[in-house]
XYZ file of C-alpha atoms in Angstrom:
316
model
C 0.000 0.000 0.000
C 2.875 2.342 0.793
C 4.418 1.915 -2.663
C 0.998 2.535 -4.224
C 0.606 5.818 -2.343
C 4.165 6.945 -3.106
C 3.693 6.165 -6.798
C 0.442 8.154 -6.970
C 1.995 11.060 -5.047
C 5.019 11.178 -7.368
C 2.743 11.182 -10.429
C 0.748 14.048 -8.914
C 3.882 16.159 -8.370
C 5.036 15.578 -11.955
C 1.596 16.563 -13.255
C 1.599 19.789 -11.210
C 5.070 20.616 -12.540
C 3.932 20.140 -16.155
C 0.804 22.267 -15.587
C 2.837 25.068 -14.005
C 5.399 25.150 -16.852
C 2.771 25.150 -19.606
C 0.620 27.761 -17.857
C 3.543 30.074 -17.147
C 4.888 29.895 -20.698
C 1.505 30.363 -22.380
C 0.608 33.381 -20.234
C 3.910 35.065 -20.973
C 3.519 34.441 -24.718
C 0.235 36.363 -24.841
C 0.711 39.628 -26.821
C 1.624 42.466 -24.486
C 2.752 40.158 -21.708
C 2.210 40.857 -18.002
C 2.637 44.612 -18.537
C -0.168 44.873 -21.121
C -2.600 46.490 -18.696
C -0.071 49.090 -17.588
C 0.610 49.994 -21.211
C -3.013 51.152 -21.581
C -2.316 54.057 -19.235
C -1.657 57.117 -21.446
C 0.642 58.608 -18.810
C 2.954 55.578 -18.940
C 6.123 56.136 -20.950
C 8.410 53.429 -22.249
C 10.925 54.316 -19.550
C 8.223 53.812 -16.932
C 7.372 50.398 -18.385
C 11.036 49.398 -18.454
C 11.470 50.505 -14.855
C 8.355 48.573 -13.832
C 9.563 45.471 -15.677
C 12.866 45.683 -13.805
C 11.120 46.069 -10.441
C 8.909 43.045 -11.123
C 11.768 40.996 -12.545
C 10.098 40.730 -15.948
C 13.219 41.798 -17.857
C 14.986 38.529 -17.025
C 14.948 35.378 -19.206
C 11.712 33.438 -19.000
C 13.293 30.377 -17.388
C 14.697 32.529 -14.586
C 11.302 34.129 -14.025
C 9.710 30.684 -13.816
C 12.259 29.318 -11.350
C 11.876 32.390 -9.140
C 8.084 32.147 -9.243
C 8.090 28.374 -8.597
C 10.505 28.702 -5.643
C 8.383 31.411 -4.050
C 5.271 29.284 -4.645
C 6.858 26.318 -2.849
C 7.694 28.590 0.092
C 4.063 29.750 0.265
C 4.467 33.108 -1.485
C 1.948 33.100 -4.321
C 2.767 36.671 -5.329
C 0.689 39.853 -5.241
C -2.119 41.049 -7.468
C -1.250 43.711 -10.068
C -4.677 45.251 -9.490
C -4.594 46.137 -5.787
C -1.352 44.655 -4.471
C -3.178 42.128 -2.262
C -1.587 38.689 -1.760
C -2.816 36.237 -4.398
C -3.731 33.588 -1.848
C -5.855 36.161 -0.026
C -7.625 37.163 -3.251
C -8.386 33.506 -4.018
C -9.552 32.921 -0.455
C -12.179 35.664 -0.771
C -13.807 33.790 -3.681
C -13.102 30.184 -2.672
C -16.164 29.544 -0.507
C -18.549 30.761 -3.210
C -17.102 28.298 -5.734
C -16.978 25.404 -3.259
C -20.605 26.057 -2.312
C -21.702 26.036 -5.947
C -19.581 22.994 -6.886
C -20.562 21.040 -3.785
C -24.303 21.567 -4.180
C -24.255 20.800 -7.914
C -22.194 17.632 -7.324
C -24.632 16.373 -4.675
C -27.552 17.018 -7.049
C -25.773 15.289 -9.942
C -24.848 12.221 -7.887
C -28.289 11.821 -6.314
C -30.322 12.238 -9.505
C -27.770 10.586 -11.804
C -27.495 7.489 -9.597
C -31.260 7.080 -9.443
C -31.673 7.492 -13.219
C -28.763 5.166 -13.988
C -29.893 2.359 -11.659
C -33.524 2.610 -12.771
C -32.483 2.658 -16.430
C -30.377 -0.492 -15.926
C -33.151 -2.340 -14.096
C -35.764 -1.322 -16.692
C -33.466 -1.789 -19.662
C -34.942 -0.805 -23.058
C -38.106 0.508 -21.375
C -39.678 3.880 -22.142
C -37.924 5.346 -19.092
C -34.552 4.055 -20.310
C -35.041 5.531 -23.782
C -36.171 8.874 -22.348
C -33.154 8.959 -20.003
C -30.814 8.258 -22.926
C -32.344 11.001 -25.080
C -32.325 13.440 -22.164
C -28.647 12.721 -21.485
C -27.730 13.300 -25.122
C -29.625 16.612 -25.139
C -27.979 17.761 -21.908
C -24.519 16.889 -23.238
C -25.146 18.629 -26.578
C -26.341 22.004 -25.279
C -23.852 24.488 -23.743
C -24.117 25.250 -20.039
C -24.583 28.977 -20.615
C -27.676 28.262 -22.751
C -29.275 26.346 -19.877
C -28.398 29.258 -17.621
C -29.988 31.849 -19.879
C -33.131 29.726 -20.325
C -33.330 29.228 -16.564
C -33.062 32.974 -15.937
C -35.688 33.736 -18.580
C -38.212 31.160 -17.315
C -37.746 31.094 -13.540
C -36.603 34.684 -12.959
C -38.156 36.901 -15.611
C -41.380 35.015 -16.407
C -42.275 33.221 -13.183
C -40.303 35.330 -10.718
C -39.588 32.298 -8.524
C -35.784 32.539 -8.347
C -33.194 35.364 -8.419
C -31.455 36.003 -11.723
C -27.985 36.320 -10.219
C -25.626 37.204 -7.374
C -24.985 35.171 -4.252
C -27.374 36.971 -1.912
C -29.644 39.995 -1.665
C -27.920 43.061 -0.249
C -29.203 43.619 3.273
C -30.388 40.037 3.676
C -27.562 37.579 4.333
C -29.660 34.836 5.917
C -29.114 31.154 5.107
C -32.460 30.947 3.323
C -31.501 33.878 1.105
C -28.224 32.180 0.167
C -30.072 28.943 -0.628
C -32.642 30.842 -2.689
C -29.882 32.307 -4.856
C -28.040 28.964 -5.022
C -30.877 26.868 -6.467
C -30.784 28.004 -10.108
C -26.985 28.089 -10.716
C -26.414 24.774 -8.917
C -29.149 23.005 -10.901
C -27.845 24.438 -14.192
C -24.288 23.343 -13.362
C -25.535 19.883 -12.323
C -27.504 19.162 -15.526
C -24.561 18.049 -17.670
C -23.078 16.011 -14.833
C -26.399 14.286 -14.189
C -26.276 13.106 -17.794
C -22.697 11.840 -17.481
C -23.239 10.222 -14.089
C -26.472 8.476 -15.154
C -24.854 6.960 -18.255
C -21.855 5.622 -16.335
C -24.053 4.402 -13.480
C -26.316 2.552 -15.915
C -23.334 0.796 -17.500
C -21.788 -0.064 -14.137
C -25.105 -1.422 -12.813
C -25.635 -3.589 -15.904
C -22.120 -4.949 -15.502
C -22.718 -5.878 -11.846
C -26.155 -7.401 -12.509
C -24.534 -9.922 -14.870
C -21.903 -11.021 -12.320
C -21.953 -14.531 -10.866
C -22.436 -13.414 -7.260
C -25.710 -11.696 -8.215
C -26.928 -14.886 -9.893
C -25.951 -16.801 -6.744
C -27.907 -14.357 -4.579
C -30.974 -14.907 -6.772
C -30.520 -18.672 -6.537
C -30.548 -18.381 -2.731
C -33.984 -16.805 -2.949
C -33.104 -13.218 -1.997
C -35.609 -10.604 -3.128
C -34.707 -8.354 -6.045
C -34.859 -5.290 -3.787
C -32.414 -6.843 -1.295
C -30.074 -7.886 -4.096
C -30.193 -4.392 -5.556
C -29.570 -2.553 -2.284
C -27.030 -4.923 -0.749
C -25.085 -6.290 -3.701
C -25.654 -4.308 -6.897
C -25.581 -0.591 -6.006
C -22.579 -0.835 -3.665
C -20.445 -2.629 -6.266
C -21.672 -0.399 -9.091
C -20.653 2.721 -7.143
C -17.055 1.502 -6.826
C -15.882 2.683 -10.286
C -17.970 5.816 -9.842
C -15.607 6.994 -7.093
C -12.900 7.331 -9.716
C -15.345 9.107 -12.032
C -16.089 11.599 -9.266
C -12.415 12.599 -9.164
C -12.198 12.761 -12.945
C -15.267 14.999 -13.169
C -13.809 17.779 -11.025
C -12.070 19.543 -13.982
C -15.350 19.658 -15.911
C -17.158 20.904 -12.801
C -14.583 23.697 -12.454
C -14.951 24.579 -16.143
C -18.726 24.566 -15.863
C -18.516 26.690 -12.728
C -16.539 29.291 -14.673
C -19.351 29.612 -17.228
C -22.140 29.362 -14.646
C -20.560 31.976 -12.376
C -20.293 34.351 -15.317
C -23.931 33.878 -16.362
C -25.275 34.255 -12.813
C -22.699 36.859 -11.661
C -21.703 34.426 -8.909
C -18.644 35.799 -7.047
C -16.510 32.658 -7.267
C -13.122 31.700 -8.656
C -14.463 31.322 -12.195
C -15.502 34.958 -12.395
C -12.286 35.998 -10.692
C -10.312 34.114 -13.361
C -12.069 35.884 -16.237
C -11.773 39.306 -14.558
C -8.074 38.748 -13.817
C -7.413 37.546 -17.358
C -9.096 40.651 -18.788
C -7.034 42.856 -16.481
C -3.820 40.936 -17.296
C -3.426 40.236 -13.584
C -0.984 37.383 -14.232
C -0.104 36.550 -10.598
C -3.788 35.940 -9.816
C -4.331 33.983 -13.063
C -1.353 31.722 -12.322
C -2.455 31.377 -8.714
C -5.942 30.292 -9.808
C -4.476 27.899 -12.381
C -2.246 26.220 -9.793
C -4.930 26.212 -7.110
C -7.378 24.522 -9.508
C -4.711 22.029 -10.599
C -3.969 21.176 -6.961
C -7.686 20.655 -6.279
C -8.004 18.336 -9.282
C -4.859 16.367 -8.425
C -5.869 15.980 -4.774
C -9.390 14.863 -5.690
C -8.067 12.216 -8.091
C -5.469 11.121 -5.548
C -8.142 10.837 -2.852
C -10.395 8.868 -5.214
C -7.552 6.445 -6.033
C -6.792 5.959 -2.339
C -10.443 5.324 -1.442
C -10.842 2.809 -4.273
C -7.559 1.103 -3.302
C -8.732 0.733 0.296
C -12.093 -0.656 -0.802
C -10.761 -2.919 -3.570
C -7.412 -4.611 -2.719
C -7.075 -5.841 -6.308
C -6.166 -2.289 -7.373
C -3.464 -1.594 -4.805
C -1.947 -5.065 -5.302
C -1.934 -4.867 -9.102
């Protein structure tokens, strides 16, 4: 087990290194570079830009800039925002809870509904419900997230007036119920695509388990179909879904970026777009690395959980 964990940890470090190198190089190859926003100031002369580049260390070779940035990152110094001079980790922290709240609620919705649809579709294979679930999944996967968001705002906010069109809470009312009221629409919109993915995988996994010998043995012993389903089928079908949960985090983060923009949700997705438009490179790189760390840790945790549950994986 120790060698398994060390191997996964080493792979995670290599992946983070690759992400950091690619992200740093790509950002610095964008026309204008990190000083693009400062160049828009009419009072800035070329001498001022050169002096600023020297102060920020941007006049050095790119590989030296990367090594300096990476070393400071390892020591816990994520840099300071070009916009207001605040520490990057502090800027991210101000938006972290909003994103985690949105991602967490949408993931719970996707798992709950997707599991139910997938299991029911497998049990009632080729039924009307199964065909409708398949068509619905294809539709959800084919339509962009922002379109669902705009339709949701039009129907439930403008026409029916049931739900707020955006923001995280109403100014002057920061109660839990107000937060939940604002959370419903963006979390459901973000969950729609993942419900489709989860239901398809869960259906396949359930069908695979139903055809296993131990399920046939349980039937031969006279166990009821409900008992077989609850005790033997669902638990084993959920095992590969743990890995899927870790793999879905990047798509959840990407969807959160779009959803936060549509619903003006003050999370990391909106912060990323705002920082990119402002050429606030320290914050952009900080968000890139923070997201990469979240993804790597989630996949690592999923691998560890599966390895503990299924010894065949850690012994392979």
